[in-house]
């Protein structure tokens, strides 16, 4: 922080302030233009219900023999198939609030993957998940999707 403060001072950015605080107890008492944080999602409360749902999904995939880490293997898969090095993109979202599509999305994935899910209360999972995340004022991250593409010279 001392280095950042010194740089701001040299640049005559008198309006810039640097504060250190935990995301959970950071209290803003005046209007600010920006807050910059790094790796703060690690410190936000996590919905245990969301974590349970993700465990169910991955365990079901594992038992079905589905490759759950195919995204990181797409590059070598393309190359082994004789294709050029693919361009790759990782796309993900963070969702929160009472109207997020993610509650129903995660539930629909579970319903599709796990016919025995009724045993675990799948019919009320979206509502319980929504209530859990909203009560924490948190977010959840639906699964990220990795895409890959390559052009073959014509």
XYZ file of C-alpha atoms in Angstrom:
154
model
C 0.000 0.000 0.000
C 2.881 2.357 0.715
C 4.100 1.983 -2.862
C 0.626 2.710 -4.245
C 0.256 5.749 -2.013
C 3.660 7.038 -3.096
C 2.806 6.625 -6.781
C -0.478 8.475 -6.318
C 1.336 11.266 -4.510
C 3.952 11.566 -7.291
C 1.146 11.696 -9.853
C -0.567 14.414 -7.760
C -3.684 12.321 -7.340
C -4.667 13.931 -4.056
C -8.236 12.647 -4.344
C -7.079 8.996 -4.364
C -7.131 7.083 -1.088
C -5.960 3.563 -0.347
C -7.638 1.594 2.411
C -7.183 -1.990 3.511
C -10.137 -3.950 4.780
C -11.986 -7.191 4.634
C -14.818 -7.382 2.125
C -17.274 -8.555 4.782
C -16.645 -5.639 7.143
C -15.713 -2.864 4.703
C -18.056 -0.005 5.539
C -18.420 2.860 3.070
C -19.581 5.998 4.848
C -19.117 8.465 1.993
C -19.639 8.507 -1.755
C -16.832 6.899 -3.753
C -16.047 6.690 -7.464
C -14.507 3.239 -7.416
C -13.521 0.351 -5.220
C -10.918 -2.069 -6.461
C -10.533 -5.492 -4.961
C -8.547 -8.536 -5.909
C -9.615 -12.133 -5.394
C -12.527 -11.041 -3.205
C -14.813 -13.890 -4.262
C -12.651 -16.182 -2.146
C -13.832 -14.271 0.912
C -17.563 -14.093 0.201
C -19.924 -16.522 1.893
C -20.683 -19.602 -0.176
C -24.076 -21.220 -0.387
C -23.714 -24.711 1.046
C -26.760 -25.738 -0.960
C -25.111 -24.600 -4.201
C -21.935 -26.478 -3.283
C -24.035 -29.586 -2.589
C -25.751 -29.285 -5.974
C -22.409 -28.981 -7.759
C -21.110 -32.048 -5.881
C -24.149 -34.016 -7.034
C -23.544 -32.966 -10.639
C -19.853 -33.860 -10.629
C -20.414 -37.131 -8.814
C -23.097 -38.115 -11.323
C -20.773 -37.243 -14.214
C -17.965 -39.236 -12.597
C -20.130 -42.315 -12.131
C -21.359 -42.056 -15.730
C -17.775 -41.913 -16.993
C -18.167 -38.378 -18.355
C -14.976 -36.319 -18.689
C -15.573 -33.377 -16.357
C -12.429 -31.519 -17.377
C -12.752 -31.737 -21.151
C -12.339 -27.979 -21.522
C -8.687 -28.113 -20.509
C -8.158 -31.077 -22.830
C -9.661 -29.523 -25.969
C -6.334 -28.108 -27.170
C -4.573 -31.465 -27.217
C -7.714 -33.197 -28.524
C -7.798 -30.875 -31.540
C -4.083 -31.416 -32.145
C -4.385 -35.214 -31.885
C -7.237 -35.042 -34.395
C -4.882 -33.355 -36.863
C -6.523 -29.955 -36.542
C -4.667 -26.659 -36.172
C -4.180 -25.195 -32.712
C -7.657 -24.024 -31.714
C -8.592 -20.598 -30.490
C -10.178 -21.093 -27.093
C -12.521 -19.131 -24.905
C -13.720 -19.640 -21.346
C -17.047 -18.003 -20.625
C -18.687 -17.859 -17.248
C -21.137 -15.762 -15.286
C -21.758 -14.875 -11.693
C -25.406 -14.687 -10.701
C -27.180 -13.436 -7.615
C -30.371 -11.735 -6.501
C -33.877 -13.131 -6.361
C -34.497 -13.195 -10.146
C -31.380 -15.021 -11.354
C -31.890 -17.709 -13.988
C -29.129 -19.745 -12.322
C -31.311 -21.253 -9.596
C -33.594 -22.916 -12.123
C -30.651 -23.725 -14.414
C -28.741 -25.627 -11.735
C -31.924 -27.412 -10.731
C -32.694 -28.392 -14.333
C -29.177 -29.791 -14.746
C -29.656 -31.842 -11.594
C -33.053 -33.108 -12.761
C -31.560 -34.187 -16.076
C -28.542 -35.913 -14.559
C -29.967 -37.536 -11.509
C -33.294 -39.386 -11.800
C -33.012 -40.285 -8.130
C -32.782 -36.619 -7.158
C -36.275 -36.613 -5.672
C -34.695 -38.435 -2.758
C -32.617 -35.318 -2.106
C -35.483 -32.821 -2.434
C -34.843 -31.687 -6.006
C -38.397 -30.400 -6.465
C -37.776 -27.541 -4.030
C -34.064 -27.099 -4.765
C -34.383 -23.914 -6.894
C -36.411 -22.131 -4.233
C -34.145 -23.277 -1.386
C -31.033 -22.347 -3.397
C -32.445 -18.910 -4.211
C -33.360 -18.294 -0.566
C -29.910 -19.444 0.573
C -27.957 -17.231 -1.860
C -30.226 -14.208 -1.355
C -29.976 -14.530 2.443
C -26.182 -14.465 2.119
C -26.417 -11.523 -0.322
C -24.112 -13.746 -2.331
C -23.578 -14.928 -5.869
C -23.239 -18.289 -7.483
C -21.381 -19.247 -10.599
C -23.188 -21.516 -13.010
C -20.810 -23.861 -14.807
C -18.410 -22.133 -17.190
C -18.365 -23.400 -20.725
C -15.212 -23.767 -22.765
C -15.490 -23.402 -26.520
C -12.797 -24.207 -29.043
C -12.578 -23.689 -32.777
C -10.012 -24.020 -35.524
C -9.875 -23.216 -39.231
C -8.701 -25.791 -41.688
C -6.961 -24.283 -44.692
C -9.050 -24.851 -47.810
